[in-house]
Coordinates of N, CA, C and O in Angstrom, one line a residue:
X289 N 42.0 -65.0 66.9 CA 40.7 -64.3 67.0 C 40.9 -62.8 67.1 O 41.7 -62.3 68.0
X290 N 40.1 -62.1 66.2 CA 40.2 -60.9 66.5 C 38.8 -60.2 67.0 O 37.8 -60.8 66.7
X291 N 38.5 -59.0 67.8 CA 37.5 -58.6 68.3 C 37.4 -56.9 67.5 O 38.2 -56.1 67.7
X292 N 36.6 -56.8 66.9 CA 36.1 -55.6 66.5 C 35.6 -54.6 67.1 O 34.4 -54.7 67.0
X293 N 35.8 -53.2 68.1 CA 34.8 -52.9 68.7 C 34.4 -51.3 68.0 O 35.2 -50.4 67.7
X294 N 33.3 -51.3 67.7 CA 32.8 -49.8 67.1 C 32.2 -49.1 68.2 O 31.2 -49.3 68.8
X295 N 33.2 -48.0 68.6 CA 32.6 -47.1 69.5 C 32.6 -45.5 68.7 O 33.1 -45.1 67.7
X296 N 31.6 -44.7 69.7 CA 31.1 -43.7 69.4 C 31.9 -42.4 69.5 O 31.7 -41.4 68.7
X297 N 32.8 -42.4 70.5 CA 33.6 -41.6 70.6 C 35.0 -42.0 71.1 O 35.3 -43.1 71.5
X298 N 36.2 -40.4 71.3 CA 37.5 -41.0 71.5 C 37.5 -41.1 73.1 O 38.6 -41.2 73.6
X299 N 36.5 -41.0 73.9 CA 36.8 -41.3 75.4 C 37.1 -42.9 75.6 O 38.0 -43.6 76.1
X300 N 35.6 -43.2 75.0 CA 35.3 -44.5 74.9 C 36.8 -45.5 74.3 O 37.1 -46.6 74.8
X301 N 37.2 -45.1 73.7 CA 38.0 -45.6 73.0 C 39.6 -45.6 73.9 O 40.3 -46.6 74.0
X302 N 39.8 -44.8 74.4 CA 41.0 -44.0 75.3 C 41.0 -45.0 76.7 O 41.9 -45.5 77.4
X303 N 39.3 -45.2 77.0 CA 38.7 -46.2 78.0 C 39.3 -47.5 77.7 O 40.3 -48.0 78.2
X304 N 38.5 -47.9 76.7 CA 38.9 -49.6 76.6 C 40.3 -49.6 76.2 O 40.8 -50.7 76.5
X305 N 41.3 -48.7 75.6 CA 42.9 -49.0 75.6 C 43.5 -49.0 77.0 O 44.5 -49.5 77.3
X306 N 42.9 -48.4 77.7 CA 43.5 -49.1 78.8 C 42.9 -50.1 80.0 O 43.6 -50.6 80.9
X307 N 41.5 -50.2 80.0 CA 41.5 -51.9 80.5 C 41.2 -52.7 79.7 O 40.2 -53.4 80.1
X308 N 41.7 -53.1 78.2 CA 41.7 -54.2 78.0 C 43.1 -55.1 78.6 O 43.0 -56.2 78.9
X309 N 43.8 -54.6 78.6 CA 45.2 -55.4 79.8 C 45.0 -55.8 81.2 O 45.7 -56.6 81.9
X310 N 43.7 -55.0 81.7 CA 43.7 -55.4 83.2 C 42.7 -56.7 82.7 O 42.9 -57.8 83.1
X311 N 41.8 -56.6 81.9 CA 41.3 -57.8 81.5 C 41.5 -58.8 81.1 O 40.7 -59.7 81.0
X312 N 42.8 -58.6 80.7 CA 44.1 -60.2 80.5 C 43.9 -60.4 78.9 O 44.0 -61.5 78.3
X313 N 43.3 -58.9 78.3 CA 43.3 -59.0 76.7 C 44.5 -58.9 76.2 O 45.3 -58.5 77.0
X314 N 44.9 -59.2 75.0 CA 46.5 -58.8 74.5 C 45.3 -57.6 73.2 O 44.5 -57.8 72.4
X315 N 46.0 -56.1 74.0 CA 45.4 -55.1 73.0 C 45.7 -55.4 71.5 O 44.8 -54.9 70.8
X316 N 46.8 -56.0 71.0 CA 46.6 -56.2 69.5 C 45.8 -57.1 68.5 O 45.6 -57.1 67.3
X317 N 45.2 -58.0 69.8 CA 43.9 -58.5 69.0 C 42.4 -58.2 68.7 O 41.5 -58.8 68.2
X318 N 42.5 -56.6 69.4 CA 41.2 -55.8 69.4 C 41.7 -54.8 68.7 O 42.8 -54.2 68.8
X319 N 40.1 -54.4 67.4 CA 40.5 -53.2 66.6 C 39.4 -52.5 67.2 O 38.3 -53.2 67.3
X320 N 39.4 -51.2 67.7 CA 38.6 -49.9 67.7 C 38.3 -49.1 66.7 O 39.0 -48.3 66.1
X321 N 37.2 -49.3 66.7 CA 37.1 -48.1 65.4 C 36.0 -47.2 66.2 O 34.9 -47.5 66.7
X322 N 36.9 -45.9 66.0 CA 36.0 -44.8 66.7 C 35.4 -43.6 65.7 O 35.9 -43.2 64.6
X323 N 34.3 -43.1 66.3 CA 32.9 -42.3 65.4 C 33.0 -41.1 66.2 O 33.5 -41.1 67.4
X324 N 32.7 -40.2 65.7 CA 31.9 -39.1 65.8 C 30.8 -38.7 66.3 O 30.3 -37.6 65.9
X325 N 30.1 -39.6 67.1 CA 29.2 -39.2 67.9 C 28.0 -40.8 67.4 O 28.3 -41.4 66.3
X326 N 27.2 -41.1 68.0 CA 25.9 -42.2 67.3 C 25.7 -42.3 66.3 O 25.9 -43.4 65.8
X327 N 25.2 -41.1 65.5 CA 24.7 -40.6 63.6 C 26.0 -41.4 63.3 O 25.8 -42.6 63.2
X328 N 27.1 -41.1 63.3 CA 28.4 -41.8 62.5 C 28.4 -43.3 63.0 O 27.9 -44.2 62.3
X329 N 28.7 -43.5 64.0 CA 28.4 -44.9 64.5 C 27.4 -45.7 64.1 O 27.8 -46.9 64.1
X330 N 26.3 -45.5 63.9 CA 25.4 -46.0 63.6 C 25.6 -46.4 62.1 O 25.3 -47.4 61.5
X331 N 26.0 -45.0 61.6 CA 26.1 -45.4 59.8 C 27.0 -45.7 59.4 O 27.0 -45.7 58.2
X332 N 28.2 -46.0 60.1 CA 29.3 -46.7 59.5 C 29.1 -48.3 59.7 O 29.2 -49.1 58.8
X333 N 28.8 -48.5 60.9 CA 29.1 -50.2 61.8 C 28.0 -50.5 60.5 O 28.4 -51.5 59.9
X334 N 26.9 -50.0 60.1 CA 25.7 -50.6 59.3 C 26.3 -51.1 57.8 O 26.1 -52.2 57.3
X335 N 27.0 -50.1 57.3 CA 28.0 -50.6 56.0 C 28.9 -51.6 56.7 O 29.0 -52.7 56.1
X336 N 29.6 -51.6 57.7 CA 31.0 -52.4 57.4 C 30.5 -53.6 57.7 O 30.9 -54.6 57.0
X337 N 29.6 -53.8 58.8 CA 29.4 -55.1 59.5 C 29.1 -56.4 58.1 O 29.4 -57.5 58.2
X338 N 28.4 -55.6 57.0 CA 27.9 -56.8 56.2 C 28.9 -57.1 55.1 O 28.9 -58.1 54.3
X339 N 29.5 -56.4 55.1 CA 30.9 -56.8 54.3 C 32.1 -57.2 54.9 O 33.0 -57.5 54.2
X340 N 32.1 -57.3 56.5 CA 33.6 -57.7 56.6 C 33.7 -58.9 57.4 O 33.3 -59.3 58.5
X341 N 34.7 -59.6 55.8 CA 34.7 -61.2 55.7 C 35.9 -61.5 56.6 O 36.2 -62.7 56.2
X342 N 36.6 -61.2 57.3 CA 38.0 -61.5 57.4 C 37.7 -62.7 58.4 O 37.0 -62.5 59.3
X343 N 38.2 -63.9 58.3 CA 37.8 -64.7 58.9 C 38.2 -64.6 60.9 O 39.1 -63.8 61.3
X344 N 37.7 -65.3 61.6 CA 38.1 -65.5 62.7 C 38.1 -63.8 63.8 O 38.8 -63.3 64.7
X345 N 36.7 -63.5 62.9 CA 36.8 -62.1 63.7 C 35.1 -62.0 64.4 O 34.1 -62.4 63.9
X346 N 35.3 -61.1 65.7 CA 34.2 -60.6 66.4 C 33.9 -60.0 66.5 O 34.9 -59.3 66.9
X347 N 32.7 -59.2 66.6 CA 32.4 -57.3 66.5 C 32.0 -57.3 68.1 O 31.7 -58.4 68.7
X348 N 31.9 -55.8 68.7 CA 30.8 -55.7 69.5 C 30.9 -54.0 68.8 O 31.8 -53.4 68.3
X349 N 28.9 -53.5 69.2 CA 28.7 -52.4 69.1 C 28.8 -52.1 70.4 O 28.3 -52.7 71.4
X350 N 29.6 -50.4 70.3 CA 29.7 -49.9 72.4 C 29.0 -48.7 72.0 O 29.6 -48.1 71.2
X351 N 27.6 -48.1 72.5 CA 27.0 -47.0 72.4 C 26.4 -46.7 73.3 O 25.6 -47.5 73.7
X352 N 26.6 -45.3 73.9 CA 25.8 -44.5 75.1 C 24.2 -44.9 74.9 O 23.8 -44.9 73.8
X353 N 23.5 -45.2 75.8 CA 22.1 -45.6 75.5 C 21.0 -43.9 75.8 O 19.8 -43.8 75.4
X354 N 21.5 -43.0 76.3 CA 21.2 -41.6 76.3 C 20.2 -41.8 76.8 O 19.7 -40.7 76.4
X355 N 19.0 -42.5 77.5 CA 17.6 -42.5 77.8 C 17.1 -42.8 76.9 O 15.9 -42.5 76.8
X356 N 17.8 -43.5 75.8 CA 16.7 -45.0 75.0 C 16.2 -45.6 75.6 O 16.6 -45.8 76.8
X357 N 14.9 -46.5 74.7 CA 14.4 -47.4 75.6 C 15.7 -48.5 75.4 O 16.1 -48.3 74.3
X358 N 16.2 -49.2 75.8 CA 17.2 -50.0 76.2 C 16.8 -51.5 75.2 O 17.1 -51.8 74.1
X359 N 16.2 -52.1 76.1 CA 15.7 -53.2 75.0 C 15.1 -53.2 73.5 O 15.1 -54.0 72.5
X360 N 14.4 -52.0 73.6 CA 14.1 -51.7 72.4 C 15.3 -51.5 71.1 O 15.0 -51.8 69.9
X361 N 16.5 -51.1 71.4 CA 17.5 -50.0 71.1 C 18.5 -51.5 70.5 O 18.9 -51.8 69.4
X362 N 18.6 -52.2 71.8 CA 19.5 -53.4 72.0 C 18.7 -54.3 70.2 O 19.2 -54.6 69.1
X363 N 17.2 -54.4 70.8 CA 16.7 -55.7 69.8 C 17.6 -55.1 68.3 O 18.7 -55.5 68.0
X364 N 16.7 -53.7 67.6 CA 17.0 -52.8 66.5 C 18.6 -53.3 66.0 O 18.9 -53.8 64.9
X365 N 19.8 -52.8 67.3 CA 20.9 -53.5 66.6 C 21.0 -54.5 66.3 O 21.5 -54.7 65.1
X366 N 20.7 -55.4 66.9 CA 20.8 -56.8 66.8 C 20.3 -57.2 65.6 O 21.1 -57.8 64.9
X367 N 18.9 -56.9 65.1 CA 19.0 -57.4 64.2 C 19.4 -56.6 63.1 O 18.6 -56.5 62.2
X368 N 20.6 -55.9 63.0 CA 21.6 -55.8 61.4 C 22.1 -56.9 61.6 O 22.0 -57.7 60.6
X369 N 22.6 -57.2 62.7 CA 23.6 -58.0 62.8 C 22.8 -59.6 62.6 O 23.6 -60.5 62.6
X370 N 21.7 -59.8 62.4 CA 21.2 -61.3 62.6 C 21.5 -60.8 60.8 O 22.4 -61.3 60.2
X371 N 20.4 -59.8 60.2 CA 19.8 -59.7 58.3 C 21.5 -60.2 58.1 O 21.6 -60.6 57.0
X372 N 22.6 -60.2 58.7 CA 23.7 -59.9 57.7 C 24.6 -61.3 58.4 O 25.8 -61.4 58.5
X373 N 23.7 -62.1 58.7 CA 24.4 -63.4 59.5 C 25.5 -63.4 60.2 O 26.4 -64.2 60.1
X374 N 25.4 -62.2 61.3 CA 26.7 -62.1 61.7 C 26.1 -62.0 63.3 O 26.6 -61.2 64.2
X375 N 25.1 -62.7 63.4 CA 24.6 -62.4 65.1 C 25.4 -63.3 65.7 O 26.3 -62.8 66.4
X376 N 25.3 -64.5 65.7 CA 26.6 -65.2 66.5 C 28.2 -64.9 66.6 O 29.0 -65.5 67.2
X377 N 28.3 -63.9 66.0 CA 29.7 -63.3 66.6 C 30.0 -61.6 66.9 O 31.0 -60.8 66.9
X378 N 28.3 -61.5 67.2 CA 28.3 -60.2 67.1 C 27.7 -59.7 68.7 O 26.7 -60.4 69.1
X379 N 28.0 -58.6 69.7 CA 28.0 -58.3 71.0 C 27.1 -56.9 70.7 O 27.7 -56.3 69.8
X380 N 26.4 -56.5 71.0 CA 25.8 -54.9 71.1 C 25.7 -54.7 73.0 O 25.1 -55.4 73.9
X381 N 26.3 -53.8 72.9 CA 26.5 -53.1 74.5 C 25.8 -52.1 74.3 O 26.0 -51.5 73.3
X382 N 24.7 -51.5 75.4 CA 25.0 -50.8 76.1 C 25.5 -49.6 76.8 O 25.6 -49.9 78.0
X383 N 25.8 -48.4 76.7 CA 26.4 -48.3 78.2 C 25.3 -47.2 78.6 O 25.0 -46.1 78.1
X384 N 24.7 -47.9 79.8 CA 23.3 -46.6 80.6 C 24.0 -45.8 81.6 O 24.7 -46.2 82.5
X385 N 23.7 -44.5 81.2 CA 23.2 -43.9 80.1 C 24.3 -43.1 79.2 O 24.0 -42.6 78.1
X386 N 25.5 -43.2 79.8 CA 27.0 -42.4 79.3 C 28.2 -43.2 79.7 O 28.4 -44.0 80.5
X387 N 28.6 -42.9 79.0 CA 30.4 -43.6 79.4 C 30.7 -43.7 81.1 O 31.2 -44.5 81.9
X388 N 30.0 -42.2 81.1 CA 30.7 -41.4 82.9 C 30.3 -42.5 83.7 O 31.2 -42.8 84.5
X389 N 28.9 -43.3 83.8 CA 28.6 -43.8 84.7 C 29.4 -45.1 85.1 O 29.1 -45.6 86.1
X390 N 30.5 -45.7 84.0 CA 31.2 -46.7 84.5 C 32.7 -46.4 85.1 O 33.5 -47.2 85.5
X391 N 33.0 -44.9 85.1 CA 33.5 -44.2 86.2 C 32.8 -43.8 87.1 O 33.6 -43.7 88.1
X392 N 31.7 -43.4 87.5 CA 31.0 -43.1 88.6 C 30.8 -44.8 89.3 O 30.7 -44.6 90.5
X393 N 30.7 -46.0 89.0 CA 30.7 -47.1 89.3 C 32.3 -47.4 90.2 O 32.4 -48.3 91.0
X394 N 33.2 -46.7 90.0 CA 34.4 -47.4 90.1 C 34.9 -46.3 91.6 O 35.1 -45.1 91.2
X395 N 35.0 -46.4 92.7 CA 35.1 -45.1 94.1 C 36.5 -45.1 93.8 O 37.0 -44.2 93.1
X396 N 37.5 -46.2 94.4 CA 38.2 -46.2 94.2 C 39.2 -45.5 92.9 O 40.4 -45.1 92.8
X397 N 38.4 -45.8 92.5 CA 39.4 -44.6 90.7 C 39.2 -43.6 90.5 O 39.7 -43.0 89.6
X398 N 38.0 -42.8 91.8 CA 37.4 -41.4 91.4 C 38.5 -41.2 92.2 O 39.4 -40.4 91.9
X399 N 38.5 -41.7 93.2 CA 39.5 -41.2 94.5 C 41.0 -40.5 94.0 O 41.4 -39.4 93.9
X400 N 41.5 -41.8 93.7 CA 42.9 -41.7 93.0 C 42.8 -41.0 91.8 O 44.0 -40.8 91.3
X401 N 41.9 -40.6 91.0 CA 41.9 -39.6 89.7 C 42.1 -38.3 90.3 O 42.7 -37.3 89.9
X402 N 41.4 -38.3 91.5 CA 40.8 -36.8 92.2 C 39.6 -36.2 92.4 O 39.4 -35.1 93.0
X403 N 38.8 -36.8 91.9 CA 37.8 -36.5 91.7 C 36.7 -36.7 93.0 O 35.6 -36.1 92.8
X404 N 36.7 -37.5 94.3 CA 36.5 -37.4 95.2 C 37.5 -37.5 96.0 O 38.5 -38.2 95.8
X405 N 37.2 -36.7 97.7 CA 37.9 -37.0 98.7 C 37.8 -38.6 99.3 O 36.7 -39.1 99.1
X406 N 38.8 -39.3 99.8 CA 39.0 -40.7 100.5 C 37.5 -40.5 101.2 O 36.7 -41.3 100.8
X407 N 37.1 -39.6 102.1 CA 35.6 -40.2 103.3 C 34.7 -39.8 102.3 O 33.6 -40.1 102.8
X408 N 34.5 -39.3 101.5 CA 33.1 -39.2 100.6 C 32.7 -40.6 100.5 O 33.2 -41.7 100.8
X409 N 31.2 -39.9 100.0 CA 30.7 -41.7 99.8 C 29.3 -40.7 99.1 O 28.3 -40.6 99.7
X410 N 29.5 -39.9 97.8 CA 27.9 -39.4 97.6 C 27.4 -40.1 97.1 O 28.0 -40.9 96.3
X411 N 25.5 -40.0 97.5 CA 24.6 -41.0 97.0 C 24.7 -41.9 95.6 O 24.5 -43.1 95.3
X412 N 25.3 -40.4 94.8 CA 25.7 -40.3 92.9 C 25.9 -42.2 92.8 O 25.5 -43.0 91.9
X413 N 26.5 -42.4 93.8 CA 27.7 -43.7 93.7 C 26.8 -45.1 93.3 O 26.9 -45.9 92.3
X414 N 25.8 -45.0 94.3 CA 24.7 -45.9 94.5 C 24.5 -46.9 93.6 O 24.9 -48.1 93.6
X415 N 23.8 -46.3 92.7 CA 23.7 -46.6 91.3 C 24.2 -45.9 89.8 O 23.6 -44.9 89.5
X416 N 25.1 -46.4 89.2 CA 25.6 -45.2 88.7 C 24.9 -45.3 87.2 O 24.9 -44.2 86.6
X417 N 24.3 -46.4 86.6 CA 23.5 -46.1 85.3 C 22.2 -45.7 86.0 O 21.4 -45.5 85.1
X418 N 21.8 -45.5 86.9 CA 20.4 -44.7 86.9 C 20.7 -43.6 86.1 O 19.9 -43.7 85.1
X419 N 21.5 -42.4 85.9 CA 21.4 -41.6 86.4 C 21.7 -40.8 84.3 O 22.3 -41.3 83.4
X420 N 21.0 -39.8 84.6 CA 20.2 -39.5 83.0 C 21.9 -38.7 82.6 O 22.1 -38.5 81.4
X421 N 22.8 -38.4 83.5 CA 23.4 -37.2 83.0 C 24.8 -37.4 83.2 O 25.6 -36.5 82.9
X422 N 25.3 -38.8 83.8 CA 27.0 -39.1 84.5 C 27.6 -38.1 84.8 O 28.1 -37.8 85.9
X423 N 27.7 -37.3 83.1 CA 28.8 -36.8 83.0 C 29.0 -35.1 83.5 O 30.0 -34.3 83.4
X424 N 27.6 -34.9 83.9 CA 27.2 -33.7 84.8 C 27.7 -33.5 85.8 O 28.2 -32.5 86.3
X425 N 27.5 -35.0 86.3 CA 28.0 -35.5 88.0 C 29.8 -35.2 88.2 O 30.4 -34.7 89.1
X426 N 30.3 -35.9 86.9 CA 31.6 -35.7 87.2 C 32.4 -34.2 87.2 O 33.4 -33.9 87.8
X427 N 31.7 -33.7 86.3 CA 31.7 -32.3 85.9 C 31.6 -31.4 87.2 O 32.1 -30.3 87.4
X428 N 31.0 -32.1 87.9 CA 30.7 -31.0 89.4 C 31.6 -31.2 90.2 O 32.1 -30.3 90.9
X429 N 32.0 -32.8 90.2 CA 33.4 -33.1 91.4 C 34.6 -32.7 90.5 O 35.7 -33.0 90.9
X430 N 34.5 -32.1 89.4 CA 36.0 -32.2 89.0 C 35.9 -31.2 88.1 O 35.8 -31.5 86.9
X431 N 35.9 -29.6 88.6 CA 35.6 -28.5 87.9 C 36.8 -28.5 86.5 O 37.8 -28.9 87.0
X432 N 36.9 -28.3 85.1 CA 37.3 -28.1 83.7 C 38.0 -29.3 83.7 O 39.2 -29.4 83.4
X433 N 37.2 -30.5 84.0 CA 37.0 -32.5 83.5 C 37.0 -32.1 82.2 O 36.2 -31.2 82.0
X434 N 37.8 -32.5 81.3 CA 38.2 -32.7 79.9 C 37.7 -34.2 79.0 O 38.6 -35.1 79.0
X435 N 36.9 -34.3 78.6 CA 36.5 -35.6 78.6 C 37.4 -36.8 78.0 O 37.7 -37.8 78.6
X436 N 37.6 -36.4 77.1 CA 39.4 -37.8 77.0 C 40.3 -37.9 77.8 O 41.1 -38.9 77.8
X437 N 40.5 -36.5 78.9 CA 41.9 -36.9 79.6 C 41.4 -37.2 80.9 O 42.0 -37.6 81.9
X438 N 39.9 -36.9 80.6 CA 39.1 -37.3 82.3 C 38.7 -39.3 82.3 O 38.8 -40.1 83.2
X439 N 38.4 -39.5 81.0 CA 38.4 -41.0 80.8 C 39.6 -41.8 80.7 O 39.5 -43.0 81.2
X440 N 40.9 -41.4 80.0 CA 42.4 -42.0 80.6 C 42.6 -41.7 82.2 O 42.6 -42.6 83.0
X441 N 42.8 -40.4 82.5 CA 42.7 -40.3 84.1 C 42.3 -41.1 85.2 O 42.9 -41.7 86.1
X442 N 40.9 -41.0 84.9 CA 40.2 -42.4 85.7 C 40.1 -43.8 85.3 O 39.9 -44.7 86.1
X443 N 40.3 -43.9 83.8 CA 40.3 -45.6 83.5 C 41.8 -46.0 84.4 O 41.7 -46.9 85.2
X444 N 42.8 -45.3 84.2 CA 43.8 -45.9 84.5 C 44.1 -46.9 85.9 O 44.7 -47.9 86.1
X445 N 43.0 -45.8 86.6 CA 42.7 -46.3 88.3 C 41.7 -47.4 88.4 O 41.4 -47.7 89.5
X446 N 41.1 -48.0 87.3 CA 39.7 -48.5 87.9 C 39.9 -50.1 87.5 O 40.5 -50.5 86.5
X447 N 39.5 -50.5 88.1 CA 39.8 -52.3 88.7 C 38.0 -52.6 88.2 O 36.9 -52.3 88.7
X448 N 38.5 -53.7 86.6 CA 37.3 -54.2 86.2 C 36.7 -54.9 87.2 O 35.6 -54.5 87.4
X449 N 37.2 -56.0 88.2 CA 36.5 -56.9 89.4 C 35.6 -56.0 90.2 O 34.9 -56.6 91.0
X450 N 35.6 -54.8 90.2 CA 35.2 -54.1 91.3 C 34.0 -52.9 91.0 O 33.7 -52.1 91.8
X451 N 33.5 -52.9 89.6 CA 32.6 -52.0 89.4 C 31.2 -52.1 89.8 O 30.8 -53.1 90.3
X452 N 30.6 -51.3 89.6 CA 28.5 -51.6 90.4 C 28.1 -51.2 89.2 O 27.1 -51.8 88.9
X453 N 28.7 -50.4 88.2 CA 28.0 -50.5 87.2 C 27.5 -51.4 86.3 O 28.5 -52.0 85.9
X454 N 26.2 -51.9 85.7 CA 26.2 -53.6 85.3 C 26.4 -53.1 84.2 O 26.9 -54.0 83.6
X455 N 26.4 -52.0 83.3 CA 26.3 -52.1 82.1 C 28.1 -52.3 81.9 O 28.5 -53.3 81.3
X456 N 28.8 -51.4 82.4 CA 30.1 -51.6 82.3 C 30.3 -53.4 82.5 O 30.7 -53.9 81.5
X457 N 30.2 -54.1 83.4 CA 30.2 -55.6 83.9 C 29.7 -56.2 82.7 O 30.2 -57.2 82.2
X458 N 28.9 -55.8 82.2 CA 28.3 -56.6 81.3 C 29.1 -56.5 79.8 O 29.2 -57.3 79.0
X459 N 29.4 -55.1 79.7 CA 30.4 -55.1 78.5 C 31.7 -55.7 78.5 O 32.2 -56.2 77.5
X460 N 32.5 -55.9 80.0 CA 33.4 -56.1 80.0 C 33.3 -57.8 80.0 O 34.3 -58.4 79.6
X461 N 32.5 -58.3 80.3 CA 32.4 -60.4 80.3 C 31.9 -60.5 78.7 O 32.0 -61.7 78.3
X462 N 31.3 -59.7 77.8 CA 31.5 -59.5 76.5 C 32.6 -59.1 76.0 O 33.0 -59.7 74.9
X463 N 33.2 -58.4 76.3 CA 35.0 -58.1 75.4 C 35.8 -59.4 75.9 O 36.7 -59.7 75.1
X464 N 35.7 -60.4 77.3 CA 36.1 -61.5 77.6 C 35.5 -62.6 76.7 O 36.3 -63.6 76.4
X465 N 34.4 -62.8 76.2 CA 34.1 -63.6 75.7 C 33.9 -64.1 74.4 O 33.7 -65.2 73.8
X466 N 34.1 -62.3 74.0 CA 34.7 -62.6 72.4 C 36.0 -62.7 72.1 O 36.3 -62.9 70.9
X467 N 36.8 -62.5 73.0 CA 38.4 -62.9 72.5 C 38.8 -64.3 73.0 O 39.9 -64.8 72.7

């Protein structure tokens, strides 16, 4: 079985190469294919999805939801994926509202990245997809955050069992459930 994932950019991507192993994935049965921002993402995954026959394979789409309406956004992908009979092996994620917030979900990994001191505990933490801007937040704890080496940095530290973020939870029992 192979798992397809179309993401939007190289954070995203830098992200899931390194917890798909804490997830007990074997990385060479998942292909990444990474975009240039949504506009690319959106109009690539739309061409490939209805043409690609290779048997014994599963897609998920992984896209920042940016203050879409969410359900709304979710139904829209979904159905390419029903017009092109590929909904039963097909996942659309999610992530509210940016990548950052499933690092802002994870204390523990901000800690050990650096990005907070051990007694912090800011509100930010609470909920971390509320929040319209993640990656502002992280930007503030962690003055010239580089965004690919700030998402390897902190993925490296962050323990899927332990996140508050649901969207991250929720993508990650979808990358389990399609391999």
């Amino acid at each position: 079985m192979t798992l397809v994932v179309f993401v939007e950019e190289a954070s995203m991507e830098a992200t899931l190469e390194i917890l798909l192993p804490k997830l007990g994935v074997d990385p060479t049965t998942v292909q990444i294919i990474t975009h240039q921002g949504k506009t690319d993402l959106d109009r690539s995954w739309r061409r490939k999805l209805p043409v690609w026959n290779v048997p014994d394979t599963n897609f998920m789409i992984l896209r920042d939801n940016d203050g879409g309406d969410c359900l709304r956004l979710k139904r829209e992908l979904l159905q390419i994926a029903i017009d092109c009979d590929k909904a039963a092996k097909t996942s659309v994620r999610l992530v509210c509202q940016e990548l950052e917030a499933w690092f802002i979900g994870d204390r523990d990994a901000l800690i050990a990245a650096g990005y907070l001191r051990k007694r912090s505990n800011p509100r930010e933490l609470r909920n971390p997809d509320a929040h319209s801007k993640p990656s502002e937040i992280l930007a503030r704890w962690k003055r010239g955050r580089q965004k690919i080496l700030g998402a390897r940095e902190i993925a490296e530290h962050m323990n899927p069992g332990q996140n508050s973020s649901p969207s991250f939870n929720h993508a990650m029992q979808s990358i389990r459930s399609l391999t």
